[in-house]
XYZ file of C-alpha atoms in Angstrom:
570
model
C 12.641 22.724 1.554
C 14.449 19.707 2.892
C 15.759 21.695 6.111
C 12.199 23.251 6.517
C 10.756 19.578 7.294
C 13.204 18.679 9.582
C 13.879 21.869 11.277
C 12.397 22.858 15.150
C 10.856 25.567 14.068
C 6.597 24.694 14.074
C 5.534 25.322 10.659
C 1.834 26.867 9.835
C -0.412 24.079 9.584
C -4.522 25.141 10.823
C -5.986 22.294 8.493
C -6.085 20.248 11.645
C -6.848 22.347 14.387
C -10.358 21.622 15.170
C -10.545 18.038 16.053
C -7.736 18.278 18.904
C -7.486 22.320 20.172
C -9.144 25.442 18.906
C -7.566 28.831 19.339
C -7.728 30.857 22.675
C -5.791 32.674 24.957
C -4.055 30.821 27.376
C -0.676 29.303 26.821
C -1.134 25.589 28.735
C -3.181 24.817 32.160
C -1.759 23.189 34.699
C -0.102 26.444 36.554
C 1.101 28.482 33.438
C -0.159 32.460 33.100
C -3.358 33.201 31.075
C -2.888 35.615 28.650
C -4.496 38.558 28.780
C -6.934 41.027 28.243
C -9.026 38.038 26.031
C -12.663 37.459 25.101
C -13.644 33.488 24.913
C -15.712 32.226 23.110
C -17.631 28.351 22.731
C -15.852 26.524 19.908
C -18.182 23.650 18.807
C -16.397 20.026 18.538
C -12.990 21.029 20.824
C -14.082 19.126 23.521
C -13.979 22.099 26.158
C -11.053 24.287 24.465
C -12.240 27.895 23.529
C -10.976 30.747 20.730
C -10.867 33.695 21.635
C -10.451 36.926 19.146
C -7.239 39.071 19.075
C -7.306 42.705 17.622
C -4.982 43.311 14.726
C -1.297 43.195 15.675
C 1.353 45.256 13.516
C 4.173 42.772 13.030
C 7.734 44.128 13.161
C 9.164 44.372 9.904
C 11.982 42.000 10.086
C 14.459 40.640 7.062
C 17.178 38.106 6.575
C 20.354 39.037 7.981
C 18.743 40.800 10.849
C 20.834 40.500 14.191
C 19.001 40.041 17.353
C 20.836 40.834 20.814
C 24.037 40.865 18.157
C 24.190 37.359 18.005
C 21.081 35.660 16.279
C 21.128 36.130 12.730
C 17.692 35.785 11.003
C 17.905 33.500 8.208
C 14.529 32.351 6.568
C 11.409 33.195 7.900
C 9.161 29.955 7.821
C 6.037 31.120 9.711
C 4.132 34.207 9.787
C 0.808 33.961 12.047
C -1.451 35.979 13.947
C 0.515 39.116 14.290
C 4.072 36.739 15.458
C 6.506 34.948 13.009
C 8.940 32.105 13.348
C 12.323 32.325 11.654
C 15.505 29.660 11.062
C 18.281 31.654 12.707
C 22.860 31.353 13.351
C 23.365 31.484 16.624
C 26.916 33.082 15.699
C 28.371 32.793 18.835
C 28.157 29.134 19.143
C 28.171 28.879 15.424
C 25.299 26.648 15.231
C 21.789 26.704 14.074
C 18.358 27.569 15.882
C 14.930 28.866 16.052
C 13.471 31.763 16.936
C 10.166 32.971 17.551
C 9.175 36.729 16.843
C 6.252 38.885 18.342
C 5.671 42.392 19.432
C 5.596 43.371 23.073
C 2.618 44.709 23.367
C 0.710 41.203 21.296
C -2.089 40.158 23.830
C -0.203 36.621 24.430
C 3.736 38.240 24.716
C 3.329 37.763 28.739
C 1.927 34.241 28.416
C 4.968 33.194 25.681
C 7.417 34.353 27.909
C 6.061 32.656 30.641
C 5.909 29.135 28.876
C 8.991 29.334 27.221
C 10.469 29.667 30.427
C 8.764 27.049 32.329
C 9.579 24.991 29.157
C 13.110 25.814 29.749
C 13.572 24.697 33.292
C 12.099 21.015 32.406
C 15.253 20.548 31.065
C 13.904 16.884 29.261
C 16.252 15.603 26.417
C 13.075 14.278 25.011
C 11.598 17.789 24.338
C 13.255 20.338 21.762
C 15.055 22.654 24.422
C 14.119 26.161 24.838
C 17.465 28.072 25.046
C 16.465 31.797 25.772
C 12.979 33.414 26.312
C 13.875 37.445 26.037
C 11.922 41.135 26.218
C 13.934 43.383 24.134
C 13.579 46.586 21.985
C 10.130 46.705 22.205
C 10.380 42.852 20.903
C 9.350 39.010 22.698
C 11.436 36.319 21.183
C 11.898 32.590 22.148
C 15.143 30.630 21.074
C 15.064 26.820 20.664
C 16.748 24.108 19.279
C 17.140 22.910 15.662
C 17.769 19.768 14.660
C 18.854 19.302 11.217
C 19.165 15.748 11.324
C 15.484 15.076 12.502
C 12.742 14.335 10.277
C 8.814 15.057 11.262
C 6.379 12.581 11.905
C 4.271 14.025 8.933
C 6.843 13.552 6.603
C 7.624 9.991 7.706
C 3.762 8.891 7.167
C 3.462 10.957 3.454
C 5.385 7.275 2.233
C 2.994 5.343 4.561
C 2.125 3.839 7.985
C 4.626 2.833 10.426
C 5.730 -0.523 11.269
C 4.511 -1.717 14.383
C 7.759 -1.607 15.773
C 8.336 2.129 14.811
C 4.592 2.507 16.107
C 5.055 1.361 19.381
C 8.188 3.021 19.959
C 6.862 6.144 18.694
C 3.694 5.695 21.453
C 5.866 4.497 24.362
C 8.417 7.618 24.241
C 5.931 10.467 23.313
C 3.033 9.443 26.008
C 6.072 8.730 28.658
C 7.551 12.338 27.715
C 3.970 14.023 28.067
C 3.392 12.249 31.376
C 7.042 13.681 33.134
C 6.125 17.382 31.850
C 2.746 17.174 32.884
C 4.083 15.670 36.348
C 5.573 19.365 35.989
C 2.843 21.735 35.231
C 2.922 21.595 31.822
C 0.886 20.883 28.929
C 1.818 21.028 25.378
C -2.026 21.060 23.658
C -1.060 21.358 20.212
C 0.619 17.537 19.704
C 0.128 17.320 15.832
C 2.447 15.091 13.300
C 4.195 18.376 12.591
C 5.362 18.772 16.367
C 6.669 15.275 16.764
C 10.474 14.514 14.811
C 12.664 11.141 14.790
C 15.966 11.668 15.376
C 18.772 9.581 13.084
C 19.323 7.567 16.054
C 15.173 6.440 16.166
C 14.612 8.926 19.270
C 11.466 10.783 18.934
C 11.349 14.373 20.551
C 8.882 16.629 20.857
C 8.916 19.940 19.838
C 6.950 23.294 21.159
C 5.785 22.530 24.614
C 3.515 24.952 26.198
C 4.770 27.781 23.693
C 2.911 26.359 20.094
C -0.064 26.398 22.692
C 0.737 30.157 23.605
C 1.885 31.322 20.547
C -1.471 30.618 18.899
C -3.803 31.271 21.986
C -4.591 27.418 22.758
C -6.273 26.763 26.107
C -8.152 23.552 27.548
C -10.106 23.067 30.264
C -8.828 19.542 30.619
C -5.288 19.717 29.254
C -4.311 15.982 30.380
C -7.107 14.667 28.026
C -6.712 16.562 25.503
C -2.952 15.810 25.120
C -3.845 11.744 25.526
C -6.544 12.197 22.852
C -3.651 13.533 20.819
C -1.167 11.102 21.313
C -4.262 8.720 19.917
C -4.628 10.467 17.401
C -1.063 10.411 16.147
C -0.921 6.220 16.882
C -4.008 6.153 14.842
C -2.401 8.148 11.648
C 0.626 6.093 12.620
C -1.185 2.715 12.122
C -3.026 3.746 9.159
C -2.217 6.881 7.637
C -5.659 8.307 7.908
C -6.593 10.894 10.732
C -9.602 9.976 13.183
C -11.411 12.396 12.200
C -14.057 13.631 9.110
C -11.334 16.502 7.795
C -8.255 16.166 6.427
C -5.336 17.345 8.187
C -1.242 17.148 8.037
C -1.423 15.945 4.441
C -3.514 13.107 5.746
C -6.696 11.701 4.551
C -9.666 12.300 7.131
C -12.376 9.057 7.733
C -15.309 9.052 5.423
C -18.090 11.274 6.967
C -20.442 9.509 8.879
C -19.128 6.613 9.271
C -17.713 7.553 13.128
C -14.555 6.097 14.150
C -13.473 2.944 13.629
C -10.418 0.957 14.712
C -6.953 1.086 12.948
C -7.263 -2.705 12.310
C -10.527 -2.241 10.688
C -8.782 0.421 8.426
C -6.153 -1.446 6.844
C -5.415 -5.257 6.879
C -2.366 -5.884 8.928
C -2.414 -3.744 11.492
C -1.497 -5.263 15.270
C -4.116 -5.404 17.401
C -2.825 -4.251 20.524
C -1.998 -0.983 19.199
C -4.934 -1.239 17.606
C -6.646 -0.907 20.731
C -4.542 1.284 22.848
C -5.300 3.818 20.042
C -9.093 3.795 20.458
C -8.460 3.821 24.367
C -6.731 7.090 24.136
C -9.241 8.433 21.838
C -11.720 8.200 24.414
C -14.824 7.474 22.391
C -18.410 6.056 22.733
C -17.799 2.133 22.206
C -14.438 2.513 21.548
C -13.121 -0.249 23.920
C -15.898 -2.557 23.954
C -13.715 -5.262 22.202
C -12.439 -5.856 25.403
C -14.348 -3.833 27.960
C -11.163 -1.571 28.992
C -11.091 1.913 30.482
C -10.240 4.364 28.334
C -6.654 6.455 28.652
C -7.608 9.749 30.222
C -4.220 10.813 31.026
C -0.606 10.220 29.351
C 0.329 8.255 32.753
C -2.649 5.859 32.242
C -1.638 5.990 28.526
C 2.155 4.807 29.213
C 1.107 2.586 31.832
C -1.082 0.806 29.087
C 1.698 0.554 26.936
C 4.141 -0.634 29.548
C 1.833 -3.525 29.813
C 1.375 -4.711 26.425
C 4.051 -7.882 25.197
C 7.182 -5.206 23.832
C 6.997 -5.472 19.978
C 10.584 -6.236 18.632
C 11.842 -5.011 15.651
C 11.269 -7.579 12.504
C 14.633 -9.598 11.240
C 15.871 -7.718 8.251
C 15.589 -9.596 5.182
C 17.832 -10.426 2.078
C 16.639 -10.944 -1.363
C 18.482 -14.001 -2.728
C 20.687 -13.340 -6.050
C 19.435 -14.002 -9.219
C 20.161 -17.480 -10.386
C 23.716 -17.206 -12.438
C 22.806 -17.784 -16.161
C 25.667 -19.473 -18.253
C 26.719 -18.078 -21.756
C 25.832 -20.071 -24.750
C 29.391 -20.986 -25.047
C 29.438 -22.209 -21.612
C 26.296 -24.453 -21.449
C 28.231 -26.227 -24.693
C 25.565 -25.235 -27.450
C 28.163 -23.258 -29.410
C 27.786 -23.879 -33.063
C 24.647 -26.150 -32.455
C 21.190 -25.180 -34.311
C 19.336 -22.859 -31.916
C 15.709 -22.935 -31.698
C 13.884 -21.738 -35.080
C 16.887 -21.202 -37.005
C 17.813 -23.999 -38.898
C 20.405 -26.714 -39.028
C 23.984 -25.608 -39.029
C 25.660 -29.123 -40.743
C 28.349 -30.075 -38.188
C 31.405 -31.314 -40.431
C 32.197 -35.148 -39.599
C 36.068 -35.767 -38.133
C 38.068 -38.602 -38.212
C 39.595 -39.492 -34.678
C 42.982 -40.375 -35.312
C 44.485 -43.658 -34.277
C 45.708 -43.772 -30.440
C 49.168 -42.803 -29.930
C 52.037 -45.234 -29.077
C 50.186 -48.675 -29.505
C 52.432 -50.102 -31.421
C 55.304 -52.601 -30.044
C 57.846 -49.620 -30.457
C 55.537 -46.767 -29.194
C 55.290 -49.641 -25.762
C 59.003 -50.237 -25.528
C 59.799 -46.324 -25.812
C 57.313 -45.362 -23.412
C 58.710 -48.043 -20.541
C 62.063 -46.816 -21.402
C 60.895 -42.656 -20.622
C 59.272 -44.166 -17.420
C 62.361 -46.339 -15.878
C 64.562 -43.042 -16.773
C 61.946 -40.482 -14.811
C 62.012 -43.023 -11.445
C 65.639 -43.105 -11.490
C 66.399 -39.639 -12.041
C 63.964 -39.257 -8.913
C 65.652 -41.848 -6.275
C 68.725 -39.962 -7.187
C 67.440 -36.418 -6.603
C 65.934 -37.463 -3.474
C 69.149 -39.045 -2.096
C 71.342 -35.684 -2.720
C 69.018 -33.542 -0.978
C 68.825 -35.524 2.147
C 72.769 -36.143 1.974
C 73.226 -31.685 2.391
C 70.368 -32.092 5.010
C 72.712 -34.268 7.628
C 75.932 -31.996 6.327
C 73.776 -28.541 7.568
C 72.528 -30.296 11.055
C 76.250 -31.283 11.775
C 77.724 -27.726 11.189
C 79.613 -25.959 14.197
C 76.423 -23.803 15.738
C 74.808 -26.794 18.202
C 72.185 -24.300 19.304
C 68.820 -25.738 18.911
C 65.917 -24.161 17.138
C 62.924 -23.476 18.963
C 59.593 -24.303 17.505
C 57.239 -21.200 17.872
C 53.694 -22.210 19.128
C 50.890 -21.471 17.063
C 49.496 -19.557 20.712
C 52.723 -17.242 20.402
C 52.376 -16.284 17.078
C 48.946 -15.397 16.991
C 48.454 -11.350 16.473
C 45.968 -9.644 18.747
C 43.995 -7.173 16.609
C 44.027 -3.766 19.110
C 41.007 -2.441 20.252
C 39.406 0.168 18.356
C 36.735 3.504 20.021
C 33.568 2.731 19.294
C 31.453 5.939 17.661
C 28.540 6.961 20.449
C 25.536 7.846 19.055
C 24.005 9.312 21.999
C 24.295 9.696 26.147
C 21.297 9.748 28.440
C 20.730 9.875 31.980
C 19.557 6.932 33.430
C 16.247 7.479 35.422
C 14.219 4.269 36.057
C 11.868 6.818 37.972
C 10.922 8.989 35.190
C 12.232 12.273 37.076
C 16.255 13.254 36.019
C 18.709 14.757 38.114
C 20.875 16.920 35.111
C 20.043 15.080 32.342
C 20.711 17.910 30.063
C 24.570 17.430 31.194
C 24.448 14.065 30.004
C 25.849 14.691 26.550
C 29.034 16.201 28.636
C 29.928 12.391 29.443
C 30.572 11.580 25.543
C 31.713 15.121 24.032
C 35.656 14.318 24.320
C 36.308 16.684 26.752
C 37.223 15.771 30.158
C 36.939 19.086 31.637
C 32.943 18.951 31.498
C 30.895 16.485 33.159
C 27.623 15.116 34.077
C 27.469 16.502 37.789
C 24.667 15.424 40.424
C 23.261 17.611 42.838
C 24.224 17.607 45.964
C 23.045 15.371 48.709
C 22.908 15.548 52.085
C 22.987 12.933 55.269
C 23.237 9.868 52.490
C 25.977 8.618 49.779
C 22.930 7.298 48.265
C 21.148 9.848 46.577
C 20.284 11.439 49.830
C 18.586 7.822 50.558
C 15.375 9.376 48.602
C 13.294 6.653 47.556
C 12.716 7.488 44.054
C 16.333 6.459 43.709
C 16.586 3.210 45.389
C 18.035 1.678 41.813
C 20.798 4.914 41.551
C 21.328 6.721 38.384
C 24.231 7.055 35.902
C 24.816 7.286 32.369
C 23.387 4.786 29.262
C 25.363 5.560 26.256
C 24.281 4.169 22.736
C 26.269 2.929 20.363
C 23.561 3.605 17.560
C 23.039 -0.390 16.465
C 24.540 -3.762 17.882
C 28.219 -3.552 18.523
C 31.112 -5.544 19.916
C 32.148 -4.334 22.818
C 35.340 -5.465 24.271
C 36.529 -2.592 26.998
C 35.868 0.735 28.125
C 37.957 3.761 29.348
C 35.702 6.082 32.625
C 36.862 8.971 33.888
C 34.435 9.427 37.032
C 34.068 13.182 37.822
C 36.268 12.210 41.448
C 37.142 9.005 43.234
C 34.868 7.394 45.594
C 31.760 6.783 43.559
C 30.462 3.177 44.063
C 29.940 1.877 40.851
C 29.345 -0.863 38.037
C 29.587 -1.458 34.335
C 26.457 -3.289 33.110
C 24.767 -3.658 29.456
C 21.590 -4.439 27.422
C 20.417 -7.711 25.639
C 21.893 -7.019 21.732
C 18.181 -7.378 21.140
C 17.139 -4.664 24.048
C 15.276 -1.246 22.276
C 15.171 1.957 24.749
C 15.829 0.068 27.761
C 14.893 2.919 30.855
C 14.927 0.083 33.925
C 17.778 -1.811 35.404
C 16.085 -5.283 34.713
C 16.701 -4.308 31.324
C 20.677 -4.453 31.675
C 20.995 -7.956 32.197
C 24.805 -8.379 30.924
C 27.162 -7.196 34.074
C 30.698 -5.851 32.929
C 31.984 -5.366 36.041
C 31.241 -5.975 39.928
C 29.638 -3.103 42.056
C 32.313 -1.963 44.095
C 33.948 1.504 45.133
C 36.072 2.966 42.137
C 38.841 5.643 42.045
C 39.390 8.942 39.482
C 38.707 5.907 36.415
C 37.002 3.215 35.455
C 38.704 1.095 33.357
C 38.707 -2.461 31.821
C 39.095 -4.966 29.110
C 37.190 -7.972 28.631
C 37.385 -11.529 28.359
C 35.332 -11.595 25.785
C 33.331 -9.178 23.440
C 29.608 -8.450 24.670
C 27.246 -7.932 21.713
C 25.055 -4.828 23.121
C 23.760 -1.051 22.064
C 23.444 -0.401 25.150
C 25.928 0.596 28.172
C 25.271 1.616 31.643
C 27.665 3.412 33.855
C 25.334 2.342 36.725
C 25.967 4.553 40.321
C 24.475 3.226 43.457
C 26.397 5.859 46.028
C 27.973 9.210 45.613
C 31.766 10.401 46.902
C 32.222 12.783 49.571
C 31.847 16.629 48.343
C 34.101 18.272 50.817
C 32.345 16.742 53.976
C 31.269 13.979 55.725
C 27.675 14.798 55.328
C 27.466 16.267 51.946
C 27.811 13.824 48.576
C 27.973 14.792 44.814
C 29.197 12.751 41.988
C 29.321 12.256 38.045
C 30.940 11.119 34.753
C 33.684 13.216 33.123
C 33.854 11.061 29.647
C 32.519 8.119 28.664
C 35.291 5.802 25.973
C 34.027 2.476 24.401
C 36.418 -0.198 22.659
C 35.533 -2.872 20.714
């Protein structure tokens, strides 16, 4: 059950359908395929999404252990729905885990799954679960994807309560900044419930399903831009409270008492910040629902991200310490040992005699001056013999003086130790990547792959386009707040012109260069490596290989560059 919550695979969950998407037959607007051969129909309270009706579809009968395109093994299934079915699958080639999704191909919505899964796939957005193959086969439509075992969903995270506001707004700034670059590309995802959003063990949140949940099930809007803004509300909202925004229940969460109408999060439970308070009735886009303070409503996840980009960042809180428990002496110790305790009656204490002080008479006196004149003569002459054999060693035959070693010279310097990387991604203060799906090459050990740019023509930098007028490059994460005291670069070939630079220790998903305030190194040109060792140690999570202009790529006019591995020291 444990791998089922954390797993990519989108789990059967209708409770909560109505207030964001009903069913119908296209897989996302903006630009994907319709599905076919549908009948629409009004849905009352989807806000301009329709269901439409699909005949009876014969499922394949699958099992465990079946082998698809002898190399997916079928493992558990963990969703069967509407004539397709979703499975936790071995990639055995690759000997790693993934999902799959099943459905015949003749199913009324195989041409529109195939078509989002592979517009899905050429995003190529760390921040989305990656589609890795979208195939027709034997009769058979099945999509492959990522699964991470490591992740945990959003629905599971709020079943022990509401978020911090830190975790809140960090949850809010990645997913509406994810949904505005894919929607900058066509796509829509239209089904953005708890169950579709996972943290990472490294805090990243990544979205699962885009534009194929929507397919799978039919899901179509007429305005798919709202709809996924309302949705990204919607999950602040539950994030902030742990109640959905709406009268039903839904994702194991409580709905709002029936007619009532919406309220805000901070009205909902005591505590809650009020900025986020607010930017989650903005994106709800409601009837009064920013009249605290008269702002426009969110209508897309640009506006949405914009919003948050605005708002003071929220910091994560100090961690605290409980203090010890005071220590608590032992009756022995706090000297009431063989005393009456409290209630149970005198113990009689026997009465001693002190005896008489030793040596006071007038022969005690005259013995003990006696044992004192003996003990400072015995040390005068002690003293005397051992600095007699010191002058008798320093006039022996070797004249050769001793030399006093400094304190600086025998000080050890500890060595430098790798630092564990929890994570690479490509730096893009634009929003739009180059390869950021090679990114992971820079930190994988292996200097024989590499995050590679495109090639560029007429300009070393970047092709002089101007959404890359502050370069690109690599941030690596160390997972928390480390020392860093070197690094080791192996640049994919000499030439690139380059520099080191890192976040405040107290930086949190930094994505612009004002946000790498700490500079490592000087921008200059650099050869095959990149290599140096500080001063003194930097306290960051954060790293930048930052590149400002590209090598040659085998002539004057044409430039390409990259980052073969990535080492850290501290």
């Amino acid at each position: 059950m444990a791998e089922r919550s954390t797993a990519a695979v989108d789990v059967a969950d209708n409770s909560g359908d109505e207030p964001l998407a009903a069913k119908a037959d296209k897989a996302t607007a903006d630009g994907l395929a319709k599905a076919q051969n549908t009948a629409d129909a009004s849905a009352p309270g989807t806000g301009g999404e329709r269901q439409g009706t699909v005949p009876p579809i014969v499922t394949p009968e699958l099992h465990s252990g079946h082998k698809l395109a002898r190399r997916y093994r079928l493992e558990e299934c963990v969703t069967r729905l509407d004539g397709f079915s979703s499975w936790r699958a071995v990639d055995e080639k690759l000997r790693r885990a993934v999902g799959v999704h099943l459905l015949p191909a003749d199913h009324p919505r195989a041409r529109s799954v195939l078509a989002a899964a592979r517009s899905a796939a050429l995003l190529g957005d760390p921040r989305f679960v990656q589609v890795l193959d979208a195939v027709e086969e034997n009769d058979l439509v099945y999509v492959v994807h990522e699964w991470l075992p490591d992740a945990v969903e959003l629905t599971a995270l709020l079943a022990s309560g509401p978020l911090e506001a830190h975790d809140a707004y960090q949850l809010v700034s990645q997913v509406s900044q994810a949904m505005a670059a894919a929607h900058r590309e066509g796509l829509a995802h239209l089904r953005l419930t708890p169950g579709a959003v996972l943290r990472t063990s490294t805090g990243q949140y990544r979205i699962r399903g885009l534009a194929v949940n929507a397919a799978l099930r039919g899901i179509r809007a007429d305005r798919p831009q709202r709809t996924d803004t309302e949705a990204i509300g919607a999950l602040l909202y539950a994030a902030l409270t742990q109640r959905w925004p709406y009268e039903t229940d839904a994702y194991g969460l409580s709905g709002l008492p029936r007619g009532v109408g919406l309220i805000a999060p901070d009205q909902v439970r005591a505590g809650v910040h009020r900025g986020l308070s607010e930017l989650a009735m903005r994106a709800l886009i409601n009837d009064g629902a920013t009249a605290s303070r008269q702002e426009p409503p969110c209508t897309t996840p640009d506006e949405l991200a914009a919003a948050v980009a605005a708002m003071p960042r929220i910091r994560r809180p100090e961690p605290t310490f409980t203090a010890p428990p005071e220590y608590q002496r032992t009756t022995y110790q706090q000297g009431t040992y063989g005393r009456a305790q409290s209630g149970l009656g005198t113990v009689p204490v026997p009465q001693v005699t002190p005896p008489p002080p030793p040596l006071q008479s007038r022969t005690g006196k005259a013995l003990k001056w006696t044992v004192a004149a003996l003990l400072i003569a015995a040390l005068g002459l002690g003293s005397w013999q051992v600095a007699d054999r010191l002058l008798d060693q320093g006039n022996e035959s070797d004249p050769t003086p001793v030399q006093p070693v400094t304190g600086d010279d025998n000080k050890a310097t500890a060595p430098a130790k790798p630092l564990r990387i929890a994570d690479a991604s490509e730096f893009m203060p634009t929003g739009k990547g180059i390869k950021p799906q090679l990114a992971p090459n820079a930190v994988d050990g292996k200097r024989d792959t590499s995050w590679i740019t495109l090639q560029y023509q007429g300009y070393a930098n970047f092709g002089n386009l101007p959404n890359r007028r502050q370069g690109s490059g690599i941030v690596v994460d160390l997972g928390s707040v480390k020392e860093v005291s070197g690094f080791d670069i192996a640049m994919y070939r000499a030439g690139h012109t380059a520099e080191v630079l890192a976040a405040g220790p107290d930086a949190s998903d930094p994505t612009d260069l004002s946000d790498f305030p700490q500079r490592l190194t000087k921008l200059e040109s650099v050869g095959k490596s990149l290599k140096t060792t500080l001063d003194k140690p930097v306290r960051t999570r954060y790293v930048l290989i930052h590149i400002t202009e590209l090598p040659e790529d085998g002539s004057s006019e044409l430039f390409r560059g990259g980052i073969s591995e990535i080492k850290i020291t501290g």
